[in-house]
XYZ file of C-alpha atoms in Angstrom:
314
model
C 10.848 126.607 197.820
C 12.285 125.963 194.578
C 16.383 125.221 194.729
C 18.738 126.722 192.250
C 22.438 125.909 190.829
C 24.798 127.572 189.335
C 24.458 127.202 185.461
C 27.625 125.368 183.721
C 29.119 128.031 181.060
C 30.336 125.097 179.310
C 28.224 124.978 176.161
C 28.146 129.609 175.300
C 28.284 130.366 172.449
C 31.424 132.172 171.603
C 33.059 134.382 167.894
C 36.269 135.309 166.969
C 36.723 139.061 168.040
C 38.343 139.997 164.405
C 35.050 139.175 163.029
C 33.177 141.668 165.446
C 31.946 144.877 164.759
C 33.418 147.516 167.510
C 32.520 151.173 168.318
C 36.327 152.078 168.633
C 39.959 151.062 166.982
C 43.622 152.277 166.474
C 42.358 154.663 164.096
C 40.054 156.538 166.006
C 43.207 157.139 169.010
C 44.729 160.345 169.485
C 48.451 161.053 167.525
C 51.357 161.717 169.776
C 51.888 165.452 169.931
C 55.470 167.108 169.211
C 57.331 170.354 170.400
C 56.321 172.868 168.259
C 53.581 171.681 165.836
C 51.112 174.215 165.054
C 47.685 174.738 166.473
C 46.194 173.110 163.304
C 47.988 170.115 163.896
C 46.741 169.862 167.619
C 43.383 169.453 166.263
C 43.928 166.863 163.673
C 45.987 164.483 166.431
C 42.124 164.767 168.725
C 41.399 161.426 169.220
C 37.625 160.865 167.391
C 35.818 160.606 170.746
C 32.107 161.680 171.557
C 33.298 165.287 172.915
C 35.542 165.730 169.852
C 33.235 164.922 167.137
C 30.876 167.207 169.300
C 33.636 170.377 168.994
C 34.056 169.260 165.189
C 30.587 169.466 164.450
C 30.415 173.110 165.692
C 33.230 174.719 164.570
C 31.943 173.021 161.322
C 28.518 174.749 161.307
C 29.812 177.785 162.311
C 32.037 178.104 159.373
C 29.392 176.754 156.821
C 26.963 179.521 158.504
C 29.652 182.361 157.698
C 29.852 181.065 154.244
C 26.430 181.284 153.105
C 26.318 184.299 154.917
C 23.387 183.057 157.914
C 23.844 184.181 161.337
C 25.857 183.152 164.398
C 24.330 184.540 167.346
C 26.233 184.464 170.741
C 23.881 184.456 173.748
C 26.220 185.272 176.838
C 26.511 185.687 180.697
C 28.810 188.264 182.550
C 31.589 185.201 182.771
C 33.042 185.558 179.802
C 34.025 188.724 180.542
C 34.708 188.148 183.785
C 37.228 185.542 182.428
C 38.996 187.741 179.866
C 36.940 186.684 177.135
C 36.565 189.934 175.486
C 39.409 190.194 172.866
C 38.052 186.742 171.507
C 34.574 188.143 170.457
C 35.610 191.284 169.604
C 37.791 189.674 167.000
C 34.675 187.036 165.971
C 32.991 190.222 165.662
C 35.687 191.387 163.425
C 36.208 188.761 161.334
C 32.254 188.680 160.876
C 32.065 185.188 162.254
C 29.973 186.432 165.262
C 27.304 188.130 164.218
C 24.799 189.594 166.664
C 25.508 189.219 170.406
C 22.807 188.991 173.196
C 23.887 189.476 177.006
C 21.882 189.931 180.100
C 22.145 193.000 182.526
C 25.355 191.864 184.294
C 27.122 191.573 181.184
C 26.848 195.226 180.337
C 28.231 196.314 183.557
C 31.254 194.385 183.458
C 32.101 195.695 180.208
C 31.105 199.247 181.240
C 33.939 198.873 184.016
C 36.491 197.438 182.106
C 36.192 199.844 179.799
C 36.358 202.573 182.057
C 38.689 201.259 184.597
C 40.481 198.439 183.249
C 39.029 196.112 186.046
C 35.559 194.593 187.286
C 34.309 192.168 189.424
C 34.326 192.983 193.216
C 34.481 190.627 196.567
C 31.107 190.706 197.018
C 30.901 188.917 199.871
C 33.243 191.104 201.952
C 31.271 194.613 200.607
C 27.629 192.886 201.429
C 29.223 192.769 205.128
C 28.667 196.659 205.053
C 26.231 197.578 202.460
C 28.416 198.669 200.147
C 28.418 195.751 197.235
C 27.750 197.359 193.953
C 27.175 201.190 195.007
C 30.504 202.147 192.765
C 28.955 205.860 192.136
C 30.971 205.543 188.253
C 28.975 202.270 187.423
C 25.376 203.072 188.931
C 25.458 206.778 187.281
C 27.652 205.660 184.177
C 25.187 203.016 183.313
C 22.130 204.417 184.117
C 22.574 208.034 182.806
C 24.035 206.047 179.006
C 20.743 203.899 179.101
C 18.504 206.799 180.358
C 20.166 208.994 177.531
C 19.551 206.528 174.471
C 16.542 205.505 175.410
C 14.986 209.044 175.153
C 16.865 208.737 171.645
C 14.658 205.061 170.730
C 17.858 202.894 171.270
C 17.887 200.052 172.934
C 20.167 199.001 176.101
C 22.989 197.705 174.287
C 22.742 200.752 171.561
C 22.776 203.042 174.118
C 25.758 201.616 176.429
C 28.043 200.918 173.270
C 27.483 204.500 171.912
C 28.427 206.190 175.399
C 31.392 203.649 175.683
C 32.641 204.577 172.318
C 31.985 208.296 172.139
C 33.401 208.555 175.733
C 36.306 209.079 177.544
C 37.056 205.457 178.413
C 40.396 204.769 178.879
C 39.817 201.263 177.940
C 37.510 201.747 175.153
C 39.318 198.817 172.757
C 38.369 196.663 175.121
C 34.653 197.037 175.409
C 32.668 194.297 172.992
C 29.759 197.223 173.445
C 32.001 199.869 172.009
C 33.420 197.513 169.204
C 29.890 196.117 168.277
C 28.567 199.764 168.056
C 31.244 201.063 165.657
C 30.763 197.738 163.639
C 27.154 197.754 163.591
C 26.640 194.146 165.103
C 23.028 194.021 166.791
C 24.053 194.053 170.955
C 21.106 193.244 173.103
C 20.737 193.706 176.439
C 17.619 191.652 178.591
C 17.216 192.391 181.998
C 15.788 191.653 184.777
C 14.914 194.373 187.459
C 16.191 194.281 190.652
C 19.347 191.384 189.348
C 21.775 194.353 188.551
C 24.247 196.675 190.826
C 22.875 199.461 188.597
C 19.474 199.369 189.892
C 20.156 200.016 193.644
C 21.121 203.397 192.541
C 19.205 206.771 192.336
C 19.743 207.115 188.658
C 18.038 204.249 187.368
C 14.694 204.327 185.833
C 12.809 201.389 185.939
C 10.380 202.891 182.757
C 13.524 203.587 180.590
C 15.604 200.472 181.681
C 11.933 198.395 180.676
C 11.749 200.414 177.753
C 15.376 199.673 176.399
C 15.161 195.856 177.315
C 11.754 195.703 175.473
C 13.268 197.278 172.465
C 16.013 195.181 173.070
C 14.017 191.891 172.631
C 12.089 192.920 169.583
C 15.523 193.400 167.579
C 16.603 190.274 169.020
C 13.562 188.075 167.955
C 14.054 190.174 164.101
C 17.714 188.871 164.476
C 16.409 185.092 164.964
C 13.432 185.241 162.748
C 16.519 185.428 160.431
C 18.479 182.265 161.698
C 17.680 179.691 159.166
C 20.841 177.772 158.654
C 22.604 179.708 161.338
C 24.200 178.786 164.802
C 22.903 180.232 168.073
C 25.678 179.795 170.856
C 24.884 180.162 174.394
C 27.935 180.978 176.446
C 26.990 180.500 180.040
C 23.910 181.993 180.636
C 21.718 179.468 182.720
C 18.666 181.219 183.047
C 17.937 185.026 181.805
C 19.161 184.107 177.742
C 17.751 180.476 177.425
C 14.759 181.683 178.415
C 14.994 184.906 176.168
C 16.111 182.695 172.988
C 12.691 180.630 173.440
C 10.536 183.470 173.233
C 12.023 184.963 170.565
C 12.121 181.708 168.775
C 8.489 181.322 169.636
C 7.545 185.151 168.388
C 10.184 184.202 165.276
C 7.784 181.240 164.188
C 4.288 182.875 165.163
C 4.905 185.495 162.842
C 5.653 182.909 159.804
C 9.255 182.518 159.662
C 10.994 179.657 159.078
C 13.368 179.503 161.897
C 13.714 175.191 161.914
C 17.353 174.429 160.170
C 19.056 175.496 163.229
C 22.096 174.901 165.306
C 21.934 175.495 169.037
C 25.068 175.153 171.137
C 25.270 175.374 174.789
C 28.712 175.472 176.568
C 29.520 176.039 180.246
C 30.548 174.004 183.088
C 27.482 172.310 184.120
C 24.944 171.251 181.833
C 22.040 172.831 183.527
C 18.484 172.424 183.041
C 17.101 175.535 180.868
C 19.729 175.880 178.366
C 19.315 171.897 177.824
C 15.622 172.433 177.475
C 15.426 175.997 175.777
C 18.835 176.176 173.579
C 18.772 172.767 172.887
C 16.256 170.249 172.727
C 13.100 172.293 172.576
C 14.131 174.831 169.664
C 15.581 171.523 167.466
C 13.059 169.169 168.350
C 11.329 169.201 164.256
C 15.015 169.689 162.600
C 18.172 171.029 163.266
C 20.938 169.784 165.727
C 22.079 170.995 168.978
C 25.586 170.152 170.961
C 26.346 170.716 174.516
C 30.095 171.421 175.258
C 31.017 170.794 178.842
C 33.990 172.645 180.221
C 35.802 175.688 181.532
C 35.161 178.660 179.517
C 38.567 180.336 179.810
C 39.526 177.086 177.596
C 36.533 176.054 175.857
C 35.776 178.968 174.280
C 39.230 180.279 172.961
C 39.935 176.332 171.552
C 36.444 176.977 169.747
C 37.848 180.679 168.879
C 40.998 179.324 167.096
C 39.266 176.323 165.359
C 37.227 178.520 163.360
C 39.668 180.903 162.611
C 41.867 178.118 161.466
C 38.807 177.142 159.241
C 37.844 180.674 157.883
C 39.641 181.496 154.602
């Protein structure tokens, strides 16, 4: 058995450490902030770490995108809502930074109850005790009977829900992102899944016209990307129903001879999970583009992200 000692660190080679190169220095730190500076000057005092640059980078291609007039597309889950949310893309919406808006079934029933009642989101463990989770008789006929009634007209969900939110008697109306991107003419998609939503335990609900609208729905979302050369897609905590909507559209986008390559893709939510890091990101920008993944609470991600491009957009 061969016998081994310690080597003697006598002889190493050794440098001086001002002649080093190094990832990170005094200049790169973060300022010190001070009572009352302005939101603009919270952002320059950011120390230039990985996550910053990240934030930069975004906010950067989103304004570039609005001024060469290309797309930013927000993909979206029911949380943002859920979170108060709202006022922040109807303003994006307003200030034509936000362009189009995608959302999946749970989204549009959220914003069907605030706008009618001012409130959403129940205990849903508590009501599952007694079978009564989701059977609000407003919601399941509200939604149902708006996307039964455009449909027969050829509109889409989203279409359909914004036009019976804004010609309605909703209290609550201004604060609806389907009402406001109805009057402004932003394409609002709806995708759904059957059997995922509240609105499809109820009587109302017709499984050919909620296919219908969702498959119209998808078609004038994939003409919406087929046009997002040198614009951003966002994807605001959706994990599975959107990412996996964006890549077919992408797909359908490309098949059809589009160039759809000089792209960015964003994904933020809490957790990094696995289809929005494979669809949004890496698989859509795997030729060109870029993609950035910003980790974090949405209730301070997003309106951070909000007021950096509004600080940015003349």
């Amino acid at each position: 058995m061969k016998k081994y000692k310690p080597l003697s660190l006598k002889s190493v080679k050794t440098y001086s450490l001002c002649e080093r190169n190094s990832k990170v220095s005094l200049k790169s730190f973060a300022d010190l902030p001070v009572k009352g500076d302005s939101f603009s000057s919270f952002l320059d005092k950011l120390p230039e770490a990985f996550a910053v640059k990240d934030f930069r980078a975004v906010v950067s291609a989103v304004v570039q995108a609005r001024k060469q007039h290309r797309p930013v597309v927000l993909g979206m889950g029911a949380h943002p809502i859920k979170l108060g949310l709202s006022p922040l893309i109807i303003e994006l919406m307003k200030k034509e930074i936000v362009t189009s808006i995608a959302t999946n079934g749970a989204c549009a029933i959220h914003d069907f109850e605030v706008a009618m009642a001012g409130h959403t989101s129940e205990d849903v463990a508590r009501e599952l005790c007694s079978g009564t989770f989701g059977m609000s008789k407003d919601t399941g006929k509200g939604v149902n009977q708006a996307i039964n009634r455009g449909v027969r007209k050829g509109y889409g969900i989203g279409k359909a829900l914004g036009e019976s939110i804004s010609r309605g008697k909703f209290t609550y109306k201004d604060s609806s992102i389907f009402a406001a991107a109805y009057t402004m003419a932003v394409p609002l998609t709806v995708h759904v899944a059957i059997g995922t939503d509240i609105v499809h335990m109820h009587p109302e609900a017709d499984g050919a016209a909620i296919g219908k609208g969702s498959m119209s729905d998808f078609r004038l979302f994939a003409s919406v990307v087929a046009d997002l050369e040198g614009g951003v897609y966002l994807n605001l905590g959706s994990a599975v129903i959107l990412p996996e909507v964006f890549l077919k559209a992408l797909n359908v986008a490309r098949n059809l001879g589009n160039t759809v390559e000089n792209i960015t893709t964003v994904n933020m939510d809490f957790i990094q999970h696995y289809r929005p890091r494979e669809n949004v990101l890496k698989r859509p920008t795997l030729k060109s583009g870029r993609n950035f993944a910003l980790t974090g609470h949405h209730e301070i991600m997003f309106p951070l992200l909000a007021a950096a491009i509004i600080e940015e957009v003349p």
